[in-house]
Tab-separated table of C-alpha atoms in Angstrom:
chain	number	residue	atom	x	y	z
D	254	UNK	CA	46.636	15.586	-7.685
D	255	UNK	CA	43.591	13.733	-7.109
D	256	UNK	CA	39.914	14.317	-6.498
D	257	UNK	CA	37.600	11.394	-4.872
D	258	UNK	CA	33.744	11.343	-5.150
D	259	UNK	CA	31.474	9.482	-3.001
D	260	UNK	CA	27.894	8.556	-5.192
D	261	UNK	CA	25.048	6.620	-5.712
D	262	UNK	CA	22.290	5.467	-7.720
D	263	UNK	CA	19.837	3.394	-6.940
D	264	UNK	CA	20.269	1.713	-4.175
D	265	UNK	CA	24.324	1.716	-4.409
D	266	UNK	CA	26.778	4.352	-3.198
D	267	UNK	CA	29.999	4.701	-4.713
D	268	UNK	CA	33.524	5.900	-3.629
D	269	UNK	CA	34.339	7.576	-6.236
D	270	UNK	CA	38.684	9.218	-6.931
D	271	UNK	CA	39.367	10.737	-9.856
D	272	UNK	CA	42.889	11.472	-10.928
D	273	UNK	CA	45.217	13.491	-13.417
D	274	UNK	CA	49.173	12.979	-13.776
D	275	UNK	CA	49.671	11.988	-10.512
D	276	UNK	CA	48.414	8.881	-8.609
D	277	UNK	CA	49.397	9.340	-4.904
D	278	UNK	CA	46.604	11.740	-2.908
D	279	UNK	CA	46.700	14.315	-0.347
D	280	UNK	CA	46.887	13.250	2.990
D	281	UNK	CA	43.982	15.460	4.454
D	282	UNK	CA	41.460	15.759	1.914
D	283	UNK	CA	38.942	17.971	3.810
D	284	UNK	CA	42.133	20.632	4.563
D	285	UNK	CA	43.534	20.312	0.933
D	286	UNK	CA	40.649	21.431	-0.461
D	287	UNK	CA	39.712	17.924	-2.346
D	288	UNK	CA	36.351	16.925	-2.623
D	289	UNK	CA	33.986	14.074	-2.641
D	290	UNK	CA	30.424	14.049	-3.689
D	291	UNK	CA	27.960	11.510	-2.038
D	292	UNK	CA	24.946	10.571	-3.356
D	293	UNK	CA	22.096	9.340	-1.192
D	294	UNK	CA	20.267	6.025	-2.748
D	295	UNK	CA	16.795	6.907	-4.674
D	296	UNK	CA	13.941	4.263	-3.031
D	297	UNK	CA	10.595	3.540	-4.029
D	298	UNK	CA	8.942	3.118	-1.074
D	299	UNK	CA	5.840	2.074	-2.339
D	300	UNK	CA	3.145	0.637	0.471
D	301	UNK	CA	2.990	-2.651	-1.617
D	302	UNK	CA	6.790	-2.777	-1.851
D	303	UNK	CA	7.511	-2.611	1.806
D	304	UNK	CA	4.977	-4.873	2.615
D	305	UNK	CA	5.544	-7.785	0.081
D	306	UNK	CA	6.838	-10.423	2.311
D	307	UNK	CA	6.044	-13.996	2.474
D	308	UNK	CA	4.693	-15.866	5.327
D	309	UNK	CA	4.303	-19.562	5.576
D	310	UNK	CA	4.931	-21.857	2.555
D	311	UNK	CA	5.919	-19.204	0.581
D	312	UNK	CA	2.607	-17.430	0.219
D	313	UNK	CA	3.309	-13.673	0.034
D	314	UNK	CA	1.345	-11.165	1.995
D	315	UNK	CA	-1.248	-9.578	0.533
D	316	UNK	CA	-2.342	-6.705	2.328
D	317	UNK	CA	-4.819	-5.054	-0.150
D	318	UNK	CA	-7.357	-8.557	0.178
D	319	UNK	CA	-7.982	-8.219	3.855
D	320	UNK	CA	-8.533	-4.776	4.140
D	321	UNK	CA	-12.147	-3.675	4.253
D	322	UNK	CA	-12.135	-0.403	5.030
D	323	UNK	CA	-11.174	1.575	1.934
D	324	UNK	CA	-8.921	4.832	2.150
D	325	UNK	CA	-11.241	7.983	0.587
D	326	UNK	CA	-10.202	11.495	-0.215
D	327	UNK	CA	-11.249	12.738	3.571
D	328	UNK	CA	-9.047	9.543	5.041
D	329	UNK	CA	-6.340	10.762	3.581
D	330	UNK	CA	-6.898	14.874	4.582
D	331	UNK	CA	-7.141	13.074	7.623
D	332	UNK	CA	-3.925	10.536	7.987
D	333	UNK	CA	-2.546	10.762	4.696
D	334	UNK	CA	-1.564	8.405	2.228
D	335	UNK	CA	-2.428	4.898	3.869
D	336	UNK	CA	1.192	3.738	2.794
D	337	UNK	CA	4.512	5.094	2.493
D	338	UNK	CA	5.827	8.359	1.163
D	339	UNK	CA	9.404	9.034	-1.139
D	340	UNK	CA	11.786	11.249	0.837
D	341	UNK	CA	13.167	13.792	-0.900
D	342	UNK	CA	15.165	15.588	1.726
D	343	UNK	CA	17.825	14.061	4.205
D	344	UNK	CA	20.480	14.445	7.296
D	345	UNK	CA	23.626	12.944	6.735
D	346	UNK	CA	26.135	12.246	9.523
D	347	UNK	CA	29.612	11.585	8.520
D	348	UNK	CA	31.965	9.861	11.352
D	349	UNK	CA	35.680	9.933	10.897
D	350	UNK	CA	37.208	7.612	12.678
D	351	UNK	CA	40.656	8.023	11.694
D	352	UNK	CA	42.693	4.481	11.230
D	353	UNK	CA	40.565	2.433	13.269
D	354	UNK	CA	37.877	0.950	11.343
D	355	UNK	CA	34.711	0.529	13.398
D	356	UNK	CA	36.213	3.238	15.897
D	357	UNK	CA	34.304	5.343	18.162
D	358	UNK	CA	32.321	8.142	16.968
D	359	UNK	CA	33.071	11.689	17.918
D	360	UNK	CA	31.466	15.028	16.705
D	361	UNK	CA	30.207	14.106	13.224
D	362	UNK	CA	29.949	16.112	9.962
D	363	UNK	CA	26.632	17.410	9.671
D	364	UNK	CA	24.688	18.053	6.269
D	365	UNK	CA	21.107	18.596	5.787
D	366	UNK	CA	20.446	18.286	1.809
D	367	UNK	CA	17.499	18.823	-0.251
D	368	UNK	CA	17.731	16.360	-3.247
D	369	UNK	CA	19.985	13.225	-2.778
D	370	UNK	CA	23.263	14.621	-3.073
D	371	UNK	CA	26.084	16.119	-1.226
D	372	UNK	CA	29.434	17.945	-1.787
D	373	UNK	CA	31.429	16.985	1.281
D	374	UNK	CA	35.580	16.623	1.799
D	375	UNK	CA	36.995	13.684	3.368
D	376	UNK	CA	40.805	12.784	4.946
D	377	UNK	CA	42.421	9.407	4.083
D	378	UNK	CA	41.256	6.818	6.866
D	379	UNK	CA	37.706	4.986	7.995
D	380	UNK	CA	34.479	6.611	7.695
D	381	UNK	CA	30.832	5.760	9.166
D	382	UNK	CA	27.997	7.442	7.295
D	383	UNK	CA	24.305	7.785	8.641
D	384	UNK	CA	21.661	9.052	6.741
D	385	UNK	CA	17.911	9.271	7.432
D	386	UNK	CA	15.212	11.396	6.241
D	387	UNK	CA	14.453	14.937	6.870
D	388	UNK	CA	11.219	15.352	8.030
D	389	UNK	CA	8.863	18.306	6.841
D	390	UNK	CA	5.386	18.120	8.693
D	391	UNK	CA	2.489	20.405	6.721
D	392	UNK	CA	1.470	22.306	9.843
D	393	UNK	CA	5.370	22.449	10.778
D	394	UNK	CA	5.027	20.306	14.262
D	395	UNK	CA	7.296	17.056	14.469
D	396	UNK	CA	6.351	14.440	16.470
D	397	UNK	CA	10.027	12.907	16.163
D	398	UNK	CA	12.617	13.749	18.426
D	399	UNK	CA	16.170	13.162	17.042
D	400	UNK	CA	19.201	12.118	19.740
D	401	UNK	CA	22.514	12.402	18.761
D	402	UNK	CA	24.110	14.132	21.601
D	403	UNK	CA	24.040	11.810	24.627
D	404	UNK	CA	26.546	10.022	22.495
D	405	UNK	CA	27.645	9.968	19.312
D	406	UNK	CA	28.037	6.015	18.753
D	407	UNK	CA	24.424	6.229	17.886
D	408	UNK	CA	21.354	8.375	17.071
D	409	UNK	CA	18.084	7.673	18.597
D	410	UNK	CA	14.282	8.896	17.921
D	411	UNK	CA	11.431	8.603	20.247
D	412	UNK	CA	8.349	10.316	20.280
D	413	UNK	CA	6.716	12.060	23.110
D	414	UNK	CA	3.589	11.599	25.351
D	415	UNK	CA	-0.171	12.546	24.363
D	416	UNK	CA	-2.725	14.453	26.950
D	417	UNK	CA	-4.519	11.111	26.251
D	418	UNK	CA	-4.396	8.985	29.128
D	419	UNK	CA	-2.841	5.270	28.945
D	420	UNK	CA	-5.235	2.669	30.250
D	421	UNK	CA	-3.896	-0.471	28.428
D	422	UNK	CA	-0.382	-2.278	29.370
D	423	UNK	CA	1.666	0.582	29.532
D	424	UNK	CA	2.812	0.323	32.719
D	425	UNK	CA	5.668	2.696	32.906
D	426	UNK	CA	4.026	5.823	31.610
D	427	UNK	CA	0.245	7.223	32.244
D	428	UNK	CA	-0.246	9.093	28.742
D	429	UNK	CA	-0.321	7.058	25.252
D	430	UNK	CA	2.473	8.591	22.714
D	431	UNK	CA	2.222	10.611	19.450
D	432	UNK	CA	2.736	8.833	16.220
D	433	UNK	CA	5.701	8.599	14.673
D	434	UNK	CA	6.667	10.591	11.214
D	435	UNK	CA	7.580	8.013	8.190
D	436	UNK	CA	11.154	7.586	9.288
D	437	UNK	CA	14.160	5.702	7.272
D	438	UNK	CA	17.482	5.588	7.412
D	439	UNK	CA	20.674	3.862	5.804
D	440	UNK	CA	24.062	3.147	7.791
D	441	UNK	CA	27.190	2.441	6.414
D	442	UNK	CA	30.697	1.217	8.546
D	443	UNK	CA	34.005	1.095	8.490
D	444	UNK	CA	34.264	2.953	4.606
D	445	UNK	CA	37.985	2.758	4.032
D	446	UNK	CA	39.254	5.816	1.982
D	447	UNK	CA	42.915	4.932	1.155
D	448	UNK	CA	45.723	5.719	-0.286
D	449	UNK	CA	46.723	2.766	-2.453
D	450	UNK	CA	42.803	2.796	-3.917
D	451	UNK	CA	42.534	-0.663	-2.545
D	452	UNK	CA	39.445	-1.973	-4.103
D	453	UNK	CA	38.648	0.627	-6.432
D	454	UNK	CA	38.553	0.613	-10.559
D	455	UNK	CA	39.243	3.035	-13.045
D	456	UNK	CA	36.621	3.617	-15.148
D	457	UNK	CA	38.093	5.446	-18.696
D	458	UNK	CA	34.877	6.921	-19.465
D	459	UNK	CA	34.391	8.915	-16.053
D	460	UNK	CA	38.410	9.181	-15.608
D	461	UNK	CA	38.012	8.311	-12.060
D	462	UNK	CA	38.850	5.427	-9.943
D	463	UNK	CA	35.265	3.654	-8.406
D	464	UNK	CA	34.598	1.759	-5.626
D	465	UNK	CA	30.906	0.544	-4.806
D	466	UNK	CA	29.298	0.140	-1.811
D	467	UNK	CA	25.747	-1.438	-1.486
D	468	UNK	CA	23.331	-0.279	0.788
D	469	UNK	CA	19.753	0.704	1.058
D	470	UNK	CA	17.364	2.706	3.016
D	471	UNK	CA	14.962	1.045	5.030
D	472	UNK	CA	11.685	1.858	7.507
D	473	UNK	CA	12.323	2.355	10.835
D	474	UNK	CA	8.326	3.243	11.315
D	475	UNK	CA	5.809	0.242	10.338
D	476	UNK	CA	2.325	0.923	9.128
D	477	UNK	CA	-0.844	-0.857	10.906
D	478	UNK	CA	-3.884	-0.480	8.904
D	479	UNK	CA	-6.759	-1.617	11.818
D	480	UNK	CA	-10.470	-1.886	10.811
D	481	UNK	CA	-13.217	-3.119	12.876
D	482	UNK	CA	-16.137	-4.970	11.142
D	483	UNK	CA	-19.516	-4.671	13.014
D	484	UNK	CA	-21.835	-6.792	11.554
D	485	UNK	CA	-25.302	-6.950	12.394
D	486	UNK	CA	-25.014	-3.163	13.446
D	487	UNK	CA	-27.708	-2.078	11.556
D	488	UNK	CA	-30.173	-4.599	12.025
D	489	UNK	CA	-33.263	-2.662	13.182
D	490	UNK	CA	-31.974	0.332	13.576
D	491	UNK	CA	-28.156	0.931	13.927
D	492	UNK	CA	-26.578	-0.003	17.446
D	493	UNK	CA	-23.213	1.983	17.255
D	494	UNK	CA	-24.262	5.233	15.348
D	495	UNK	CA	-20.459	6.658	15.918
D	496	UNK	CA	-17.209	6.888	17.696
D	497	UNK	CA	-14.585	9.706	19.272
D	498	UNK	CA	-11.954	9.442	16.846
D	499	UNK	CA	-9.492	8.466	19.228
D	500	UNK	CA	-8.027	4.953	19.183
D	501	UNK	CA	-4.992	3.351	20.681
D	502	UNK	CA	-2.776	0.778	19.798
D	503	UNK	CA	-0.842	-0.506	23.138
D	504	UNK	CA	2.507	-2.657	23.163
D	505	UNK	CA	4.469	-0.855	21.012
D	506	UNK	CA	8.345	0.958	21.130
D	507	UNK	CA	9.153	3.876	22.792
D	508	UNK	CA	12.138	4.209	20.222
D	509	UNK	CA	14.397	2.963	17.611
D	510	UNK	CA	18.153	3.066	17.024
D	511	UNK	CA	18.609	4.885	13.817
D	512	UNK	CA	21.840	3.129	13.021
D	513	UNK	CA	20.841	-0.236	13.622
D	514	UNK	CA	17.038	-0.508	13.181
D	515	UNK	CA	16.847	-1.934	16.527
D	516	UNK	CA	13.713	-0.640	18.776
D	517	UNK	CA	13.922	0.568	22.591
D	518	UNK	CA	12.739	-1.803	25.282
D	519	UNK	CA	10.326	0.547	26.921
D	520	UNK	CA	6.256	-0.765	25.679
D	521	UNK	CA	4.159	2.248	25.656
D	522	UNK	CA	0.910	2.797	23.717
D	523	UNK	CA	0.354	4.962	20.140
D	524	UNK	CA	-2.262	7.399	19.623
D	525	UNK	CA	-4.209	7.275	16.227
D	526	UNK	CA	-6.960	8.369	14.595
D	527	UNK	CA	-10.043	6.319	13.163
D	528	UNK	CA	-13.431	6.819	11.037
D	529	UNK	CA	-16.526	5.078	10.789
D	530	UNK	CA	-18.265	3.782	7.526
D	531	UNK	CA	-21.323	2.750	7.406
D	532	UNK	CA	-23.053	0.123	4.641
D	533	UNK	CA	-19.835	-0.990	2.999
D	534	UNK	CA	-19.529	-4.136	1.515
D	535	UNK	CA	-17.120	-6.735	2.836
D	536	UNK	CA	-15.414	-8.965	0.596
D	537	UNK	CA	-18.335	-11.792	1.379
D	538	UNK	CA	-20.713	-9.965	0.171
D	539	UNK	CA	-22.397	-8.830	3.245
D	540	UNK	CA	-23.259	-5.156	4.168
D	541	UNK	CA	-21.092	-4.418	7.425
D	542	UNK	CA	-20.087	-0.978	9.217
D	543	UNK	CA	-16.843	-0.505	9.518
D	544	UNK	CA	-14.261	1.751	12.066
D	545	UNK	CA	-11.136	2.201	10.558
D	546	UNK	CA	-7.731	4.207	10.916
D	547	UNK	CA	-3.819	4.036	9.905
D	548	UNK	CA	-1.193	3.526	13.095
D	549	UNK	CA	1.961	4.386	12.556
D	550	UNK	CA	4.286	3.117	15.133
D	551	UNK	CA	8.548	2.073	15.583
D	552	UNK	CA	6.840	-1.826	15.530
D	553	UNK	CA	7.757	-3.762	18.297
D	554	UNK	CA	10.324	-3.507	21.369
D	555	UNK	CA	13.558	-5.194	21.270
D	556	UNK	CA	13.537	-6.311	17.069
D	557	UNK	CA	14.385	-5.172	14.545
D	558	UNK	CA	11.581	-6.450	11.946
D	559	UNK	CA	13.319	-5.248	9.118
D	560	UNK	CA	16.152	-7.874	10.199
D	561	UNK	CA	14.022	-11.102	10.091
D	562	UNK	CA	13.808	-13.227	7.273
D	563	UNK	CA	10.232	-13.550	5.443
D	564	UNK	CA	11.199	-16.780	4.023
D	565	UNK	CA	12.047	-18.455	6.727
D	566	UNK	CA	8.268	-16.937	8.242
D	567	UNK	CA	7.890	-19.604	11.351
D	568	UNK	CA	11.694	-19.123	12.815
D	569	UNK	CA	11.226	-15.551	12.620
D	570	UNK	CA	8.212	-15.605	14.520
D	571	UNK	CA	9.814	-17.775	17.106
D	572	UNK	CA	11.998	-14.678	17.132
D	573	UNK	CA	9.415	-12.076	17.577
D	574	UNK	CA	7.501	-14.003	20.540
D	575	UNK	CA	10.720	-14.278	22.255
D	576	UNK	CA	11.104	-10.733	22.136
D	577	UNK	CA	7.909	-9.710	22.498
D	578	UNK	CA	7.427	-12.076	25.816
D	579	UNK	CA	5.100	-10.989	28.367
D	580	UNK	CA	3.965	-8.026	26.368
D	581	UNK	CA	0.265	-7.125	25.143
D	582	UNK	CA	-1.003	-5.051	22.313
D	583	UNK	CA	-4.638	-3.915	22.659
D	584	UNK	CA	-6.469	-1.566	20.089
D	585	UNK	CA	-9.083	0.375	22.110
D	586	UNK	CA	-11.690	2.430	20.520
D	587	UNK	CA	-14.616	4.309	21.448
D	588	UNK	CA	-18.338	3.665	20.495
D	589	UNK	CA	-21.024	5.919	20.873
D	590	UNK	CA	-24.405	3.845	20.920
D	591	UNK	CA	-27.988	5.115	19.570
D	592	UNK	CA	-28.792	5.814	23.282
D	593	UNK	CA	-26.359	8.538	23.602
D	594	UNK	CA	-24.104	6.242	25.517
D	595	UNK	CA	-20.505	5.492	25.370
D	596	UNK	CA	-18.517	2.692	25.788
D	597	UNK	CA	-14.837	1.828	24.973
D	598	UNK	CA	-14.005	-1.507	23.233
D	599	UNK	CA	-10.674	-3.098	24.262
D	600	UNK	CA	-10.066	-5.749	21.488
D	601	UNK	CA	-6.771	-7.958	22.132
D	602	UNK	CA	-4.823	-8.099	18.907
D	603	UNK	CA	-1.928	-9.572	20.167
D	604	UNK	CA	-1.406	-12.625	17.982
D	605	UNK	CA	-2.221	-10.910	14.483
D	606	UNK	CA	0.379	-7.711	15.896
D	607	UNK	CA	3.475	-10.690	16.230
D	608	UNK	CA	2.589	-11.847	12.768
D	609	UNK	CA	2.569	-9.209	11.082
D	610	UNK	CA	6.197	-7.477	12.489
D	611	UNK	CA	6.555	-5.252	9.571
D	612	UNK	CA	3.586	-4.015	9.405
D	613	UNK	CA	-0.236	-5.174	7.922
D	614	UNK	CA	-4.145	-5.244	8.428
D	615	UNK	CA	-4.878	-6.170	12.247
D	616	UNK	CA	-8.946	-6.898	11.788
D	617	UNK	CA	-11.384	-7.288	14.313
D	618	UNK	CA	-14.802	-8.851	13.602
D	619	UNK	CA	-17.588	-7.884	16.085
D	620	UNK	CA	-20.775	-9.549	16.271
D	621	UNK	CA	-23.305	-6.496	17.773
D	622	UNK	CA	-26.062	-9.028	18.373
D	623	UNK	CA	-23.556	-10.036	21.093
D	624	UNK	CA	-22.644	-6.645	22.387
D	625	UNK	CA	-25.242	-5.479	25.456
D	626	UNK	CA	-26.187	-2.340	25.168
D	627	UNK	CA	-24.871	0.582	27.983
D	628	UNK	CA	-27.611	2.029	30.187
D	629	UNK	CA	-25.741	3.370	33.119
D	630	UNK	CA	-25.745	7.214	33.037
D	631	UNK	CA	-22.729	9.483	33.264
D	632	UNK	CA	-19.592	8.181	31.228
D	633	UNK	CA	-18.849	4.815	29.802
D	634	UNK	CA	-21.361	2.143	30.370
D	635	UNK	CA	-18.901	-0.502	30.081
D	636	UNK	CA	-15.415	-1.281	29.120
D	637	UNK	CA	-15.219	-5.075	26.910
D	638	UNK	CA	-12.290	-6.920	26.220
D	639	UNK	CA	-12.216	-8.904	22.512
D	640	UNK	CA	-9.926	-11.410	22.741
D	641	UNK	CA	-7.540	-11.817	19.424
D	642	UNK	CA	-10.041	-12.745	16.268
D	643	UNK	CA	-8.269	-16.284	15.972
D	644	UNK	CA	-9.670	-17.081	19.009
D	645	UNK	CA	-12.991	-15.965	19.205
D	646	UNK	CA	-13.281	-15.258	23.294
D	647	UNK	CA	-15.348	-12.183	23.865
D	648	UNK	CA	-15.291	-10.920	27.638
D	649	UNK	CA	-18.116	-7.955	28.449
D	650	UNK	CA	-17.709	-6.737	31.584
D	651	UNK	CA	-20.819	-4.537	32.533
């Protein structure tokens, strides 16, 4: 009689059979009553982890020297943590697919675990396992929508739309959408549980037959720290005294294939939240205001950032333009002025968006000598597009 185990540790998962006098198993493990214990991999999914990729020339990315802002104790009541978070929790999906490896999905095995393991029973044949994270909101609302009934090939998660209207290249929907919850997931095909323990090896201390699997959890949700510098804000008297709170990031996915990683084609814009600081000091020296907030979005449509090589930086943006052709990503944010007027800033963040496909600081350096003022009465006074920082356009439409 045998017993097989499924575990991990790590980042490795394990097939794990264990056996006594006897070396041929049960046909039909989950009806004989044999079990198998799966393990879900332990990540660190530390911010400086997930974002410690290399761009040109092999110079890595270092998000912590371009960001201005800070993150205090009421940023992160606020947003939270500015980077990632450990899941503890998870949903497992197990496919059985019978004798056809890579076979269609039908109605999976479902498991929601607390911890990172499972005790689950298993037939002889080809298994697909999906895993992502469970998500547990503090006030108890998700913004995450799961899919995994309009087929079972694949799970989806979108978010849905804000009361906020969309003003900025969205052009199929009206509303921006919530944020995104911190989202991973791991997928692993075509697991062969045989017979003949093809590819497994004893090991005398456990008394069990192993066989390991590698595989790893990884974001399906990318983090955009944006900041606005105003200099010169302050310069007798202050020019922008606050803002809303309201910001948007346009350009963005709709939704992301948990299995794959791969994001929906639909662009619609991301609702976040932002703060203003005033008197900080940048890392020239100078004494700047700053407007600053955490996005978290599904990155891109049509990529799958997680995908692209970091060392090979220039081909993989080649990649991520060709996807991202024809689309736009604007940050828009609100400024109230010391007149009592409003405007709303439109600031063109395209380029640093495409470069930084995993996720990173998208800055914006405004000049508020060269800002006019708003003097009409009754809403904003004037809507100004910033073109991306590289390039230095500013277009102030009054």
């Amino acid at each position: 009689m045998m017993i097989n185990r499924i575990m991990a540790t790590c980042l490795v998962v394990s097939c794990l059979a264990t056996t006594s006098c006897e070396r041929e198993p049960m046909l039909h493990l989950h009806q004989g009553g044999k079990d198998i214990d799966m393990q879900i991999p332990a990540v660190d999914l530390n911010l400086k982890v997930v974002w410690n990729y290399l761009f040109k020339y092999d110079v890595e990315y270092d998000w912590q020297a371009e960001w201005t802002y800070g993150w205090d104790d009421t940023d992160i009541s606020m947003f939270g943590p500015i980077g990632y978070t450990e899941p503890h929790a998870f949903e497992v999906r197990r496919y059985f697919t019978g004798s056809t490896q890579y076979g269609t999905h039908r109605s999976p095995y479902k498991h929601t675990i607390s911890g990172n393991s499972i005790y689950a029973k298993y037939d002889f044949g080809f298994w697909d396992i999906l895993a992502w994270n469970y998500i547990d909101t503090p006030d108890g609302v998700q913004s995450v929508r799961i899919d995994e009934t309009s087929t079972y090939d694949y799970v989806t998660a979108y978010t849905g739309q804000t009361m906020n209207p969309s003003s900025y290249n969205a052009p199929h929907f009206t509303h921006s959408f919530y944020q995104p919850e911190e989202l991973f997931s791991s997928y692993e095909k075509g697991i062969d549980i045989n017979k003949n323990l093809d590819g497994f090896v004893f090991d005398e201390e456990r008394n069990c037959w192993v066989r390991t699997l590698e595989t790893q959890l990884q974001p399906l949700t990318y983090i955009y720290l944006v900041q606005v510098i105003l200099h010169h804000n302050n310069r007798n008297g202050r020019r922008v005294t606050s803002i809303d709170g309201n910001a948007n990031l346009s350009g963005m996915a709709r939704s992301v294939n948990v299995n794959t990683g791969v994001t929906g084609t639909d662009a619609i814009t991301v609702n976040f939240y932002m703060r203003m600081k005033q008197d900080v000091t940048d890392k020239k020296g100078e004494t700047v205001d700053v407007i600053g907030g955490k996005a978290l979005t599904f990155g891109m449509p049509k990529l799958n950032p997680y995908k692209l090589d970091t060392r090979s930086y220039l081909e993989s943006l080649e990649k991520v333009a060709e996807a991202d052709l024809n689309n736009r990503h604007y940050v828009d944010v609100k400024m109230q002025f010391y007149n009592g007027k409003d405007s709303t800033i439109v600031f063109d963040v395209t380029d640093q968006v495409r470069r930084l496909y995993r996720g990173g600081v998208i800055t914006v350096e405004l000049d508020m000598d060269k800002v006019p003022i708003p003097n009409q009465s009754g809403g904003s006074g004037f809507d100004a597009v910033v073109e991306d920082f590289e390039e230095k356009q500013w277009e102030f439409d009054m």
